[in-house]
């Protein structure tokens, strides 16, 4: 009976771990999307700064 109880505890722990992995994966996907958005915004800002710098130097 003790072995069965240990096996059930191990299965339960594995299921809990699988759920946590799924949640972490979802969170990671959200972070990746947010990071891509920040990257696009940063590129736009860099372009504006570069363009402005060239405009000032051209005067």
PDB file of C-alpha atoms in Angstrom:
ATOM      1  CA  UNK A   1       0.000   0.000   0.000  1.00  0.00           C
ATOM      2  CA  UNK A   2       2.886   2.379   0.740  1.00  0.00           C
ATOM      3  CA  UNK A   3       4.311   1.971  -2.759  1.00  0.00           C
ATOM      4  CA  UNK A   4       0.959   2.835  -4.341  1.00  0.00           C
ATOM      5  CA  UNK A   5       0.669   5.958  -2.197  1.00  0.00           C
ATOM      6  CA  UNK A   6       4.206   7.010  -3.163  1.00  0.00           C
ATOM      7  CA  UNK A   7       3.428   6.428  -6.836  1.00  0.00           C
ATOM      8  CA  UNK A   8       0.259   8.511  -6.618  1.00  0.00           C
ATOM      9  CA  UNK A   9       2.176  11.303  -4.880  1.00  0.00           C
ATOM     10  CA  UNK A  10       4.781  11.217  -7.645  1.00  0.00           C
ATOM     11  CA  UNK A  11       2.088  11.401 -10.333  1.00  0.00           C
ATOM     12  CA  UNK A  12       0.413  14.312  -8.535  1.00  0.00           C
ATOM     13  CA  UNK A  13       3.754  16.125  -8.250  1.00  0.00           C
ATOM     14  CA  UNK A  14       4.391  15.546 -11.962  1.00  0.00           C
ATOM     15  CA  UNK A  15       0.984  16.993 -12.851  1.00  0.00           C
ATOM     16  CA  UNK A  16       1.590  20.055 -10.686  1.00  0.00           C
ATOM     17  CA  UNK A  17       4.997  20.509 -12.296  1.00  0.00           C
ATOM     18  CA  UNK A  18       3.502  20.184 -15.784  1.00  0.00           C
ATOM     19  CA  UNK A  19       0.941  22.881 -14.958  1.00  0.00           C
ATOM     20  CA  UNK A  20       3.667  25.197 -13.682  1.00  0.00           C
ATOM     21  CA  UNK A  21       5.687  24.604 -16.858  1.00  0.00           C
ATOM     22  CA  UNK A  22       2.627  25.481 -18.966  1.00  0.00           C
ATOM     23  CA  UNK A  23       2.052  28.673 -16.967  1.00  0.00           C
ATOM     24  CA  UNK A  24       5.712  29.631 -17.265  1.00  0.00           C
ATOM     25  CA  UNK A  25       5.589  29.023 -21.015  1.00  0.00           C
ATOM     26  CA  UNK A  26       2.565  31.283 -21.362  1.00  0.00           C
ATOM     27  CA  UNK A  27       4.263  34.005 -19.331  1.00  0.00           C
ATOM     28  CA  UNK A  28       7.384  33.667 -21.454  1.00  0.00           C
ATOM     29  CA  UNK A  29       5.330  34.043 -24.632  1.00  0.00           C
ATOM     30  CA  UNK A  30       3.822  37.262 -23.285  1.00  0.00           C
ATOM     31  CA  UNK A  31       7.271  38.580 -22.385  1.00  0.00           C
ATOM     32  CA  UNK A  32       8.588  37.768 -25.859  1.00  0.00           C
ATOM     33  CA  UNK A  33       5.741  39.723 -27.459  1.00  0.00           C
ATOM     34  CA  UNK A  34       6.386  42.673 -25.157  1.00  0.00           C
ATOM     35  CA  UNK A  35      10.118  42.562 -25.876  1.00  0.00           C
ATOM     36  CA  UNK A  36       9.471  42.610 -29.628  1.00  0.00           C
ATOM     37  CA  UNK A  37       7.228  45.642 -29.166  1.00  0.00           C
ATOM     38  CA  UNK A  38       9.932  47.436 -27.171  1.00  0.00           C
ATOM     39  CA  UNK A  39      12.507  46.548 -29.827  1.00  0.00           C
ATOM     40  CA  UNK A  40      10.352  48.059 -32.583  1.00  0.00           C
ATOM     41  CA  UNK A  41       9.846  51.228 -30.559  1.00  0.00           C
ATOM     42  CA  UNK A  42      13.558  51.508 -29.843  1.00  0.00           C
ATOM     43  CA  UNK A  43      14.379  51.172 -33.540  1.00  0.00           C
ATOM     44  CA  UNK A  44      11.930  53.974 -34.310  1.00  0.00           C
ATOM     45  CA  UNK A  45      13.516  56.209 -31.672  1.00  0.00           C
ATOM     46  CA  UNK A  46      17.011  55.447 -32.966  1.00  0.00           C
ATOM     47  CA  UNK A  47      15.885  56.358 -36.477  1.00  0.00           C
ATOM     48  CA  UNK A  48      14.419  59.659 -35.287  1.00  0.00           C
ATOM     49  CA  UNK A  49      17.618  60.532 -33.411  1.00  0.00           C
ATOM     50  CA  UNK A  50      19.783  59.607 -36.413  1.00  0.00           C
ATOM     51  CA  UNK A  51      17.636  61.628 -38.785  1.00  0.00           C
ATOM     52  CA  UNK A  52      17.634  64.632 -36.450  1.00  0.00           C
ATOM     53  CA  UNK A  53      21.398  64.444 -35.986  1.00  0.00           C
ATOM     54  CA  UNK A  54      21.941  64.396 -39.754  1.00  0.00           C
ATOM     55  CA  UNK A  55      19.564  67.341 -40.166  1.00  0.00           C
ATOM     56  CA  UNK A  56      21.471  69.389 -37.576  1.00  0.00           C
ATOM     57  CA  UNK A  57      24.878  68.539 -39.088  1.00  0.00           C
ATOM     58  CA  UNK A  58      23.596  69.438 -42.554  1.00  0.00           C
ATOM     59  CA  UNK A  59      22.827  73.031 -41.583  1.00  0.00           C
TER      60      UNK A  59
END
